[in-house]
mmCIF file of C-alpha atoms and ligand atoms in Angstrom:
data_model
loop_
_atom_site.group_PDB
_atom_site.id
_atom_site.type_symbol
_atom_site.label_atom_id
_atom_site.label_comp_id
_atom_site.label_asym_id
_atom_site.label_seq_id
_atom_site.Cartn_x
_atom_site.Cartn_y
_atom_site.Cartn_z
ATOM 1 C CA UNK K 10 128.294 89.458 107.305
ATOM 2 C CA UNK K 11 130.593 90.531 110.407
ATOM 3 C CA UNK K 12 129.568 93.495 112.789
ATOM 4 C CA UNK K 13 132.145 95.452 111.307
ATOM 5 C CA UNK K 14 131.296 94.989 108.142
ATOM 6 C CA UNK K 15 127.707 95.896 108.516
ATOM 7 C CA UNK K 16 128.618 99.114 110.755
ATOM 8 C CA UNK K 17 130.441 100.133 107.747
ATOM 9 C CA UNK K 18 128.360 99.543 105.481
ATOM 10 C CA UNK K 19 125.252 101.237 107.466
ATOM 11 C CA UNK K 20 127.742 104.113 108.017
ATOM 12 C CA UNK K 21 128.449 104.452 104.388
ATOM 13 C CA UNK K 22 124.275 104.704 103.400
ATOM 14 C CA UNK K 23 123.547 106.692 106.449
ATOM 15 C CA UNK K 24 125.872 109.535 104.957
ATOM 16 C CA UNK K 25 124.019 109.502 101.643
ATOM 17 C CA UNK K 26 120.503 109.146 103.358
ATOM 18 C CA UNK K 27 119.080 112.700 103.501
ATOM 19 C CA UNK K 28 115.374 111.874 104.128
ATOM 20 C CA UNK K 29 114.439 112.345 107.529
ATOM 21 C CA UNK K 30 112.927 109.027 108.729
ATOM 22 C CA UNK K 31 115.102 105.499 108.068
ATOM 23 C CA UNK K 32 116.732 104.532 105.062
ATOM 24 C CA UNK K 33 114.359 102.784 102.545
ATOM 25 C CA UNK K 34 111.188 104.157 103.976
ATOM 26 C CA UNK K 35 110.201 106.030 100.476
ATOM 27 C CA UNK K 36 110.250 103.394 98.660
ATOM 28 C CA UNK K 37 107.624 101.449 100.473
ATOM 29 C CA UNK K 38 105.281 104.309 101.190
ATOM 30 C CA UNK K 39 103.604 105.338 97.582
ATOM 31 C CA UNK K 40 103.813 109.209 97.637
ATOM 32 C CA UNK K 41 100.169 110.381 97.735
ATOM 33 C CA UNK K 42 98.811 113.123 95.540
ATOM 34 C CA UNK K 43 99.055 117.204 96.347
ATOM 35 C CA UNK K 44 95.118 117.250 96.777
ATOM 36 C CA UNK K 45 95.293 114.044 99.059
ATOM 37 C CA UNK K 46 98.182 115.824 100.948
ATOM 38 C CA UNK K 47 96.476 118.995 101.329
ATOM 39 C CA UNK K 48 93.379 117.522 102.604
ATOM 40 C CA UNK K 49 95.118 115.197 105.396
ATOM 41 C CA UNK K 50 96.808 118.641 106.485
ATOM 42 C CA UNK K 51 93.513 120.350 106.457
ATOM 43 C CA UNK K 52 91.657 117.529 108.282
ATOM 44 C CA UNK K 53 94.615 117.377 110.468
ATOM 45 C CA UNK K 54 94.927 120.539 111.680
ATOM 46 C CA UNK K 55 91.179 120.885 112.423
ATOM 47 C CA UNK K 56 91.262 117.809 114.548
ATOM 48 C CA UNK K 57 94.435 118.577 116.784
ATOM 49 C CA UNK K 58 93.611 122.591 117.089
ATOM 50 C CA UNK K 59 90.468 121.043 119.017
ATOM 51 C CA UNK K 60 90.175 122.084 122.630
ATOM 52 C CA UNK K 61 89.370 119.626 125.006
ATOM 53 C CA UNK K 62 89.614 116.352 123.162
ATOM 54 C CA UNK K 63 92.369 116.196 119.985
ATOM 55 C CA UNK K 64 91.626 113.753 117.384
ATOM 56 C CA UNK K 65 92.582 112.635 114.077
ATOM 57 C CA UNK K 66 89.880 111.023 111.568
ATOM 58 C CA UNK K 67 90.358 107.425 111.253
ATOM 59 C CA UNK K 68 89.929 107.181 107.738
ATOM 60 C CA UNK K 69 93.630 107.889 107.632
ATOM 61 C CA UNK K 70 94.882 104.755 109.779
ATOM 62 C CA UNK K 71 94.621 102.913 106.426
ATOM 63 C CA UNK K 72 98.022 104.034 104.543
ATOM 64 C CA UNK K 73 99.846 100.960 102.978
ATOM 65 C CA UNK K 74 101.539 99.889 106.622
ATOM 66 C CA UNK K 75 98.062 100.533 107.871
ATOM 67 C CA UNK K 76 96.219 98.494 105.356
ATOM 68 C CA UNK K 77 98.829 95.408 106.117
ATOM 69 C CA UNK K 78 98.110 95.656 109.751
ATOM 70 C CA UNK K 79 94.536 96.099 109.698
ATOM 71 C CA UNK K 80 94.953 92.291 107.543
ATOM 72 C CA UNK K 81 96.901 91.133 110.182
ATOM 73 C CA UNK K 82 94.403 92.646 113.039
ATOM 74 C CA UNK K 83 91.774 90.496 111.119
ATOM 75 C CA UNK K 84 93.644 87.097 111.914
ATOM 76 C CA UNK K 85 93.777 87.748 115.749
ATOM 77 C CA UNK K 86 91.996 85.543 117.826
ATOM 78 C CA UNK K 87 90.595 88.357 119.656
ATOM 79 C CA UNK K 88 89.589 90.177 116.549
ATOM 80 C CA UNK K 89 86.230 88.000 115.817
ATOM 81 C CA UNK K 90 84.520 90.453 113.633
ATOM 82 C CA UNK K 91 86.063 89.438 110.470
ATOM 83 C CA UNK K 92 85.335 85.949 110.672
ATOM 84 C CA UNK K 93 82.220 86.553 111.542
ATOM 85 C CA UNK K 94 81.598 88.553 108.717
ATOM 86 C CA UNK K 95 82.811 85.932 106.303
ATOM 87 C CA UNK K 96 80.863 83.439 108.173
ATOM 88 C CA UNK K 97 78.112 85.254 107.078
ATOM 89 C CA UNK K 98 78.457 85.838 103.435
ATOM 90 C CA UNK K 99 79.875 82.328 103.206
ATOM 91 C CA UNK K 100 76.655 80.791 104.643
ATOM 92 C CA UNK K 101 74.382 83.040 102.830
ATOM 93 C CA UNK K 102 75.313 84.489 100.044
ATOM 94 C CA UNK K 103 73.213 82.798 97.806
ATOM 95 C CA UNK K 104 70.150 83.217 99.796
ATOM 96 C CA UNK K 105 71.040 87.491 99.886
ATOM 97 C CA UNK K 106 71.857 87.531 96.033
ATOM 98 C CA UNK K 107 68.838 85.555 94.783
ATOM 99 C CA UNK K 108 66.463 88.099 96.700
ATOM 100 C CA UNK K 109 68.117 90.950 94.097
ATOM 101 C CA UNK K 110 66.605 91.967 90.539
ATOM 102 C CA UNK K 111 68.579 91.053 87.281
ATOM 103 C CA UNK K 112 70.913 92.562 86.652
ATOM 104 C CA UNK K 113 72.260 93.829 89.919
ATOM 105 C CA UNK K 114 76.020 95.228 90.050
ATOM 106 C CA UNK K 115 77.559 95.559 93.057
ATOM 107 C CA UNK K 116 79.295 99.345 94.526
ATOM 108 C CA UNK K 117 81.490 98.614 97.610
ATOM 109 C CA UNK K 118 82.277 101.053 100.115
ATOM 110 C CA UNK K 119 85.902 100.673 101.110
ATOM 111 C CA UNK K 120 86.864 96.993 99.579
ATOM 112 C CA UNK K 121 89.576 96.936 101.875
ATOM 113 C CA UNK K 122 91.494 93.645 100.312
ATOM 114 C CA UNK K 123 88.484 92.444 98.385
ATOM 115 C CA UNK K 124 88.254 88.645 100.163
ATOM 116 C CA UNK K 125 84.717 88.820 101.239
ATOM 117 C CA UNK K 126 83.494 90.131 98.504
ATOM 118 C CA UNK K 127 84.268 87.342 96.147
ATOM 119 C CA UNK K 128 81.480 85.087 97.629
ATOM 120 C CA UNK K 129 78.697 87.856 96.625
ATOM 121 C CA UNK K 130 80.165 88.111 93.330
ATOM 122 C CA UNK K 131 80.519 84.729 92.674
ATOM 123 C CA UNK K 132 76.695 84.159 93.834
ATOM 124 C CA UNK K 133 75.642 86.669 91.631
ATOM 125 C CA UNK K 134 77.369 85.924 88.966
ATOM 126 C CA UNK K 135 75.629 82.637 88.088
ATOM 127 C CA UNK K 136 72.648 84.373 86.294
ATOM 128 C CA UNK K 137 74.128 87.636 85.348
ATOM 129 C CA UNK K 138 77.221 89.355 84.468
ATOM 130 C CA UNK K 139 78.368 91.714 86.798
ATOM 131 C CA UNK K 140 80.016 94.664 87.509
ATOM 132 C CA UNK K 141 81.820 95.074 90.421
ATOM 133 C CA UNK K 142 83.027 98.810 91.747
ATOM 134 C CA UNK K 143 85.157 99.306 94.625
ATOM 135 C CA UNK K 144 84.962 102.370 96.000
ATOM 136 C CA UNK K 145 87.967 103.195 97.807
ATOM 137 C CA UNK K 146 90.153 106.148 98.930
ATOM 138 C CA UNK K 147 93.444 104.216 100.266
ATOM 139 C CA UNK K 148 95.268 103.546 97.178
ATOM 140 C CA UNK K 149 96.967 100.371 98.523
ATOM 141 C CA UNK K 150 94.015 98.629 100.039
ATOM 142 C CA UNK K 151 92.175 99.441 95.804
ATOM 143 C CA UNK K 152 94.908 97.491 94.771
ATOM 144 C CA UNK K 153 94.844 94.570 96.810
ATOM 145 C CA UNK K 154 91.253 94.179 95.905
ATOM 146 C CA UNK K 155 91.930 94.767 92.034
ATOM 147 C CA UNK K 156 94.133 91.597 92.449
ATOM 148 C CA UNK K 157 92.209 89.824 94.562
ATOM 149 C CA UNK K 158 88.875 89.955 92.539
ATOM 150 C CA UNK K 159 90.282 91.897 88.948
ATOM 151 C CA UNK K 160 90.656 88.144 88.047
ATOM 152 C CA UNK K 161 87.461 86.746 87.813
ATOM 153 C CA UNK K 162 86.708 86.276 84.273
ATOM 154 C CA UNK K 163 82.594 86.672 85.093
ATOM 155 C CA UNK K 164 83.264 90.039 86.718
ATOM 156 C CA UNK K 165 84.010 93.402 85.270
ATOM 157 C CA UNK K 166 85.984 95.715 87.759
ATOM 158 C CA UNK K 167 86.183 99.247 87.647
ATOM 159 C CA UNK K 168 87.690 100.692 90.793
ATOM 160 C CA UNK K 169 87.227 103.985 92.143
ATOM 161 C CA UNK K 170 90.083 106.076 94.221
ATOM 162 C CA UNK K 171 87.400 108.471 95.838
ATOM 163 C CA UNK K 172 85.553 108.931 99.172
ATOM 164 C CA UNK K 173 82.455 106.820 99.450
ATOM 165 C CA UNK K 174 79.562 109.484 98.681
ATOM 166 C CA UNK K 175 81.590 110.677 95.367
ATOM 167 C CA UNK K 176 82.451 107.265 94.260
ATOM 168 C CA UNK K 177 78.927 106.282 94.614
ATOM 169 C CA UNK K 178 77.521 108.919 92.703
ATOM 170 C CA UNK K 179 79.682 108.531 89.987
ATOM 171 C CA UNK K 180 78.480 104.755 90.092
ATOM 172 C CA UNK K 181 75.134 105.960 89.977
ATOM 173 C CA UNK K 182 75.807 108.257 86.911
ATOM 174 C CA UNK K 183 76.860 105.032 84.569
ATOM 175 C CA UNK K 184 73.747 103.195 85.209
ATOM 176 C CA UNK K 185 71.333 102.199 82.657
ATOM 177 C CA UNK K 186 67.686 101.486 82.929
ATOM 178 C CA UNK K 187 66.578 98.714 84.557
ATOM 179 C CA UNK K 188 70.086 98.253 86.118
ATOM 180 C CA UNK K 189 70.355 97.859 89.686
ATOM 181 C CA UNK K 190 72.642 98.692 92.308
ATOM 182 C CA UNK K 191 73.300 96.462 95.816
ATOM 183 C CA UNK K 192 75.742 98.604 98.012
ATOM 184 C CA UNK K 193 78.001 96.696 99.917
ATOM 185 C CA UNK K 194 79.225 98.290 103.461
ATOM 186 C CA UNK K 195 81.067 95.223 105.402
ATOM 187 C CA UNK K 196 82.950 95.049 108.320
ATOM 188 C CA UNK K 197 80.938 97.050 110.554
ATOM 189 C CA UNK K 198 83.038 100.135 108.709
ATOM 190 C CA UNK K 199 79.317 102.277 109.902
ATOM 191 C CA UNK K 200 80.658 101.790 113.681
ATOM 192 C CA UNK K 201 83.328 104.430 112.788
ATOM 193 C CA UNK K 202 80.472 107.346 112.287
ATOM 194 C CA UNK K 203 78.867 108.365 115.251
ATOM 195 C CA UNK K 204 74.784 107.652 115.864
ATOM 196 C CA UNK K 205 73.495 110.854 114.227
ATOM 197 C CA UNK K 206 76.588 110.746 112.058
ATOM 198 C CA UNK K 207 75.966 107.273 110.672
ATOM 199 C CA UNK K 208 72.149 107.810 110.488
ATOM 200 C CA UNK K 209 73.135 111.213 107.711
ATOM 201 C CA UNK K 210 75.404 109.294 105.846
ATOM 202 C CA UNK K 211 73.270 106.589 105.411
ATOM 203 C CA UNK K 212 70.813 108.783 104.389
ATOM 204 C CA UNK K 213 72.970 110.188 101.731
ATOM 205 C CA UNK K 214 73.585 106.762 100.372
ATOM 206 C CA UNK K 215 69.744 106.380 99.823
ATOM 207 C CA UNK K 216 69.457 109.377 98.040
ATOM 208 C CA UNK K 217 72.056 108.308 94.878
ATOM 209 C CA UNK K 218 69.707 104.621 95.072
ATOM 210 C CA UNK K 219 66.552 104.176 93.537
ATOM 211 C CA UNK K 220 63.537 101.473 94.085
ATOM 212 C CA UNK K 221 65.052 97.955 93.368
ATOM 213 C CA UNK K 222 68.655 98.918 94.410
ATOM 214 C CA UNK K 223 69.834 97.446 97.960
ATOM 215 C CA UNK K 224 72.234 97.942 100.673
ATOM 216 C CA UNK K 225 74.121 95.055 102.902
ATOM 217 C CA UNK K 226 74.914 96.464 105.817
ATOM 218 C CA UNK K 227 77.784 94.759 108.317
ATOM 219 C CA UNK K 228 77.200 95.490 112.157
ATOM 220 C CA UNK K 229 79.475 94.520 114.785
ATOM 221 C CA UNK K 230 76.459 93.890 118.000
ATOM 222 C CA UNK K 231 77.385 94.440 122.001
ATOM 223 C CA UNK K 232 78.865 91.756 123.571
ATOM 224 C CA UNK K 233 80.746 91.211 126.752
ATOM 225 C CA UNK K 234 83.059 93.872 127.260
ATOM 226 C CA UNK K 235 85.839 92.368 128.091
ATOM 227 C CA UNK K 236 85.692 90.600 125.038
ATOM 228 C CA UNK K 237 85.136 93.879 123.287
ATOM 229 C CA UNK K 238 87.905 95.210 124.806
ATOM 230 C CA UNK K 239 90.188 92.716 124.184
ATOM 231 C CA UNK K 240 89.450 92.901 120.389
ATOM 232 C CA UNK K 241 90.957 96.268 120.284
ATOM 233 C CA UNK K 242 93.791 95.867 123.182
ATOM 234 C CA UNK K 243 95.358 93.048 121.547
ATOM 235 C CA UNK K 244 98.269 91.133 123.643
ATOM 236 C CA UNK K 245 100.512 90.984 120.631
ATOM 237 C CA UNK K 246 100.286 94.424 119.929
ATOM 238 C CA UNK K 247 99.348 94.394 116.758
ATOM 239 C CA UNK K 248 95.951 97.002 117.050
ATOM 240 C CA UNK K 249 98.283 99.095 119.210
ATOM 241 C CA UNK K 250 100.923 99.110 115.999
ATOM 242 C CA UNK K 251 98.131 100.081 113.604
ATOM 243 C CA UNK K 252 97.079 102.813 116.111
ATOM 244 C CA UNK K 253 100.625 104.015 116.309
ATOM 245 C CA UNK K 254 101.043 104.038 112.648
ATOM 246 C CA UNK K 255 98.713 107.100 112.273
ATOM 247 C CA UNK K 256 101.703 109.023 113.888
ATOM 248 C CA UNK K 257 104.003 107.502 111.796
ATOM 249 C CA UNK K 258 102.110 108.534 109.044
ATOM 250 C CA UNK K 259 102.158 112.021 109.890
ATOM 251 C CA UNK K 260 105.938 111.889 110.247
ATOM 252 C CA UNK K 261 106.182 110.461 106.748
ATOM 253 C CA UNK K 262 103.451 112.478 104.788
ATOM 254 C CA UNK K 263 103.955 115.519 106.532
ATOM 255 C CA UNK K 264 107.195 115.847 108.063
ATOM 256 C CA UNK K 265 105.826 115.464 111.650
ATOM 257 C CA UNK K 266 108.176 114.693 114.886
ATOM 258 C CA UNK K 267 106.120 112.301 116.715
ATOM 259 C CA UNK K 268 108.390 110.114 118.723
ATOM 260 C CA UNK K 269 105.939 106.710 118.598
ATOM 261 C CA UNK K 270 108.076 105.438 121.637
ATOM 262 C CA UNK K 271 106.702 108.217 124.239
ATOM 263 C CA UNK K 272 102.620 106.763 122.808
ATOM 264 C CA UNK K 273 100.625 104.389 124.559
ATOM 265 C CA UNK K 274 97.325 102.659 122.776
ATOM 266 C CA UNK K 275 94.385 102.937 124.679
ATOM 267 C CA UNK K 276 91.229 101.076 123.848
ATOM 268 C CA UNK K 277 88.512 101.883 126.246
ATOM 269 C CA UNK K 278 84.807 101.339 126.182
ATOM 270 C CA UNK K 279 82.419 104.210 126.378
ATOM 271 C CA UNK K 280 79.418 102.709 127.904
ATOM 272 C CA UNK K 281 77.130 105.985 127.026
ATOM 273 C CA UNK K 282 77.738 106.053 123.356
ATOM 274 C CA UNK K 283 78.216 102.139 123.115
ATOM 275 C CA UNK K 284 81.223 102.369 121.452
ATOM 276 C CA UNK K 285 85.404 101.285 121.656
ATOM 277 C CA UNK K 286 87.848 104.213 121.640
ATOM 278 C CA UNK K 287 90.946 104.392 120.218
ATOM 279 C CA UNK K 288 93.290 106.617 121.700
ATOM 280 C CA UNK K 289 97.111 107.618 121.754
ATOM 281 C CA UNK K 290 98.271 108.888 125.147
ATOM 282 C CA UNK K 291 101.266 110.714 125.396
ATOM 283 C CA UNK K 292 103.649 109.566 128.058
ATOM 284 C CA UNK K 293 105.038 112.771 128.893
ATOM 285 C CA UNK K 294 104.894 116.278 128.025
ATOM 286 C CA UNK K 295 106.372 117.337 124.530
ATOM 287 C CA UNK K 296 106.306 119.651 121.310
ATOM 288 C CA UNK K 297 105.197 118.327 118.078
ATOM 289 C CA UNK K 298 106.010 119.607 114.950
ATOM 290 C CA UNK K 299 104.031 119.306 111.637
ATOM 291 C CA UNK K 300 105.603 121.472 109.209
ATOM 292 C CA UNK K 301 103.323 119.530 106.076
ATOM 293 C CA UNK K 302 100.614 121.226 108.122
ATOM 294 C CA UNK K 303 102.024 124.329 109.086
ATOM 295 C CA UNK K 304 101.288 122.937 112.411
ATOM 296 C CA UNK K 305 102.699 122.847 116.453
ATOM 297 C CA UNK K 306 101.508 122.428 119.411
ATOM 298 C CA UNK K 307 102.077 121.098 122.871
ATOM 299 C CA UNK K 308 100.951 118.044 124.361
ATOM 300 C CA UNK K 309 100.569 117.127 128.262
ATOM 301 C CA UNK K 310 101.753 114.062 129.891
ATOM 302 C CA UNK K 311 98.751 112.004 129.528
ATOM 303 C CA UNK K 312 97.009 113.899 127.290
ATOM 304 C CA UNK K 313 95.312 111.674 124.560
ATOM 305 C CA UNK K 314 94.805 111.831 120.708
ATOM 306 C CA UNK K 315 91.518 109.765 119.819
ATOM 307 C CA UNK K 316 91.884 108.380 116.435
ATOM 308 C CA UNK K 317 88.649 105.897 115.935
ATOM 309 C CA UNK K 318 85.262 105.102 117.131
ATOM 310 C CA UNK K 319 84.028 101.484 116.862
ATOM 311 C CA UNK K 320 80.139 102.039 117.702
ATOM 312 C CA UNK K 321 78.553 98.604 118.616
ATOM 313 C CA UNK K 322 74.719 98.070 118.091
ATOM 314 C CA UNK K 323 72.129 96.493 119.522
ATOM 315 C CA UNK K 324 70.044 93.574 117.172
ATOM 316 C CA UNK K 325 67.253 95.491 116.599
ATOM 317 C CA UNK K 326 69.115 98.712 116.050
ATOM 318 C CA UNK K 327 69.918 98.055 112.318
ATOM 319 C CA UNK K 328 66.414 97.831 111.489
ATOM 320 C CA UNK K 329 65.660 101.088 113.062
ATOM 321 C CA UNK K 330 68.803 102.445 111.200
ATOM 322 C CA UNK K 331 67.365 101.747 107.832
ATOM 323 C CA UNK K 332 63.906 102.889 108.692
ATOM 324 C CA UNK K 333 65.543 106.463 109.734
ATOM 325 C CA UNK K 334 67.579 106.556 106.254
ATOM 326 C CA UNK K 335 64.515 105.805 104.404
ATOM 327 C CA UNK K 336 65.308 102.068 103.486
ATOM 328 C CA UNK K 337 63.513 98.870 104.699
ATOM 329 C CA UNK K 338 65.547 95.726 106.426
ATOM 330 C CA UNK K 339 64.117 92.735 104.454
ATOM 331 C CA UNK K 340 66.561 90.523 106.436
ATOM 332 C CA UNK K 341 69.101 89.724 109.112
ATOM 333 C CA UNK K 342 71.772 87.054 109.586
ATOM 334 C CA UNK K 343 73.653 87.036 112.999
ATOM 335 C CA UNK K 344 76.594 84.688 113.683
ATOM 336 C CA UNK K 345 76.279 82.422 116.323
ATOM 337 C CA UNK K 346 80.026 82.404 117.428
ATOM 338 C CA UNK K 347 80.376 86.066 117.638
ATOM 339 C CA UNK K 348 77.477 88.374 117.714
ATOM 340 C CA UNK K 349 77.785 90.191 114.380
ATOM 341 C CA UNK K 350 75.084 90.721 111.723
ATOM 342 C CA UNK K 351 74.129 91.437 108.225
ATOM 343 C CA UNK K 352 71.362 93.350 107.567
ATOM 344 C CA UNK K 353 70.199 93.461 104.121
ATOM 345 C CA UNK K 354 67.845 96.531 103.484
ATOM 346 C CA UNK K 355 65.947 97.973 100.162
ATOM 347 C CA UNK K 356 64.422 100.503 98.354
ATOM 348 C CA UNK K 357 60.734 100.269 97.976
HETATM 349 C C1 LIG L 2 87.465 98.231 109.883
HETATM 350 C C2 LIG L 2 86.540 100.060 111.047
HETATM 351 C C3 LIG L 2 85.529 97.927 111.194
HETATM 352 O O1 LIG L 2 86.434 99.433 113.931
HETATM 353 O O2 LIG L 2 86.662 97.309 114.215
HETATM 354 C C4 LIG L 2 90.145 97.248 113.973
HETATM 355 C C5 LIG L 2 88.973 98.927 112.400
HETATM 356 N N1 LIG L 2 90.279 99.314 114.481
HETATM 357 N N2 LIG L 2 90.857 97.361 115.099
HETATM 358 C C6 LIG L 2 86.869 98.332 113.582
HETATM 359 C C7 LIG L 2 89.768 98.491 113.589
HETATM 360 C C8 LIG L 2 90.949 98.601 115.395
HETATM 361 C C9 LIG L 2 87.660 98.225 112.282
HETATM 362 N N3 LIG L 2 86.819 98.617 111.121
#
């Protein structure tokens, strides 16, 4: 096709385009429910209105674009934590399933695509039949996992589109006596709660559970911090995309004005709370607009917009975790390439 050609032809769709953001742009982005709408306004507001520090939850980094390069982040060389992670349930899967009662069925807080979850199923699944419930509220991510693991013919899926709490209680509700439940949290997912945050959600989790019924816990441990850094700060760019994307978001969902250009990632370490920040700086001073939100404000050159929390922990930490919560760690797996661990813990 000649330049001409295509200037014309842009020309000629740019006329009919009335949507506010690029041509093409609804029909990737699924249009999310009123109720989902109304609560990323709600939680939106409440987070930017802050004085002092703005932030925005980071449960909300994970629309479809999101989810894709949150996959991608998971293939950097300086991302380690995922490997590790499989590492771990590749090496041991076995050993952590044949420790469970029969039958156990398996509740996973956000699936995300579903791939490390097939080796627990499929360890699991040689002397029972099991039912496998991902618990998930980013539509897209749910249905990468449905067709990752909705195929194996020894598992039954039945996916859940709600938060984690309400998706595990309405696991809890279908179970029959003498079923079990093993809990699956991977990815070090907990390092987004802070301490006493992490420590009352965890808590909440043991109160849907009963004796028998387990929880695998994923922790990402300390480790140099340049190293830690680095896994957040990515040279290609790709974490500072997936950062970036949150603002996109808002433009799309909610009709927002962020220009993404006048951003910057930041990934710092905050050596108090033992834990990566996320930020997005602004690079000068400008008015945003959020009319989803019924929302505007102002924003300083330099000012920043902290979008996640990536708590690291200590070995022994886990342990003391599940104590707190009211479970007991009956084991713990640590990679040897990058310090990451498993931590399975029961209910007595
Ligand atoms: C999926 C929450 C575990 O905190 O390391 C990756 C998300 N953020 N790079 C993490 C994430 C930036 C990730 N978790």
């Amino acid at each position: 096709m000649s330049t001409q050609h295509f200037g014309a032809w842009k020309n000629k769709l740019r006329s009919t385009n009335r949507s506010p953001w690029p041509l093409g742009v609804e029909m990737i982005v699924q249009a999310p429910s009123q109720k989902l709408t109304s609560e990323f306004a709600a939680e939106l507001r409440a987070g930017l209105s802050k004085n002092g520090q703005r932030e925005l939850p980071s449960k909300y980094l994970y629309d479809e674009v999101g989810s894709e390069l949150f996959e991608a982040i998971c293939l950097l060389p300086e991302y380690g934590l995922t490997r590790a992670d499989s590492r771990l349930l590749q090496r041991h899967a076995e050993e952590m399933m044949s420790r469970m009662p029969t039958p156990t069925h398996v509740a996973e807080l956000g699936s995300g695509s579903g791939k490390k979850t097939r080796m627990i199923l499929e360890a699991l699944s040689k002397r029972q039949r099991t039912f496998y419930y991902p618990i998930e509220i980013s539509p897209a991510a749910l249905a990468a996992c449905e067709k990752e693991l909705g195929q194996l013919d020894f598992v039954s899926l039945v996916g859940y589109e709600k938060p984690y709490l309400e998706g595990l209680r309405a696991v809890a509700a279908r179970r029959e006596a003498g079923e079990h439940v093993c809990v699956l949290f991977l990815g070090s997912t907990i390092g987004n709660f802070d301490r006493p945050a992490a420590d009352d959600f965890l808590r909440q989790v043991r109160a849907v559970l009963e004796p028998g019924d387990s929880l695998l816990l994923g922790a990402d441990l300390e480790k140099d911090v340049s190293l830690q850094v680095a896994a957040y700060d990515d040279p290609a760019g790709v974490t500072a995309a997936f950062n970036l994307n949150l603002l996109g978001r808002v433009n799309r969902e909610l009709g927002g004005n962020f220009q993404l250009r006048d951003f910057h990632h930041l990934a710092l370490w905050n050596e108090e709370e033992r834990r990566i920040e996320m930020h997005l700086q602004a690079t000068r001073r400008q008015h945003i607009e959020i009319p989803g939100a019924s929302f505007y404000f102002r924003m300083e050159e330099g000012e920043t917009i902290w979008t996640e929390s990536s708590h690291k922990y200590s070995p022994d930490e886990p342990a003391q975790m599940a104590r707190r919560a009211g479970f007991r760690q009956i084991a713990q797996w640590i990679d040897d390439l990058w310090p990451f661990a498993q931590n399975l813990w029961i209910v007595d």
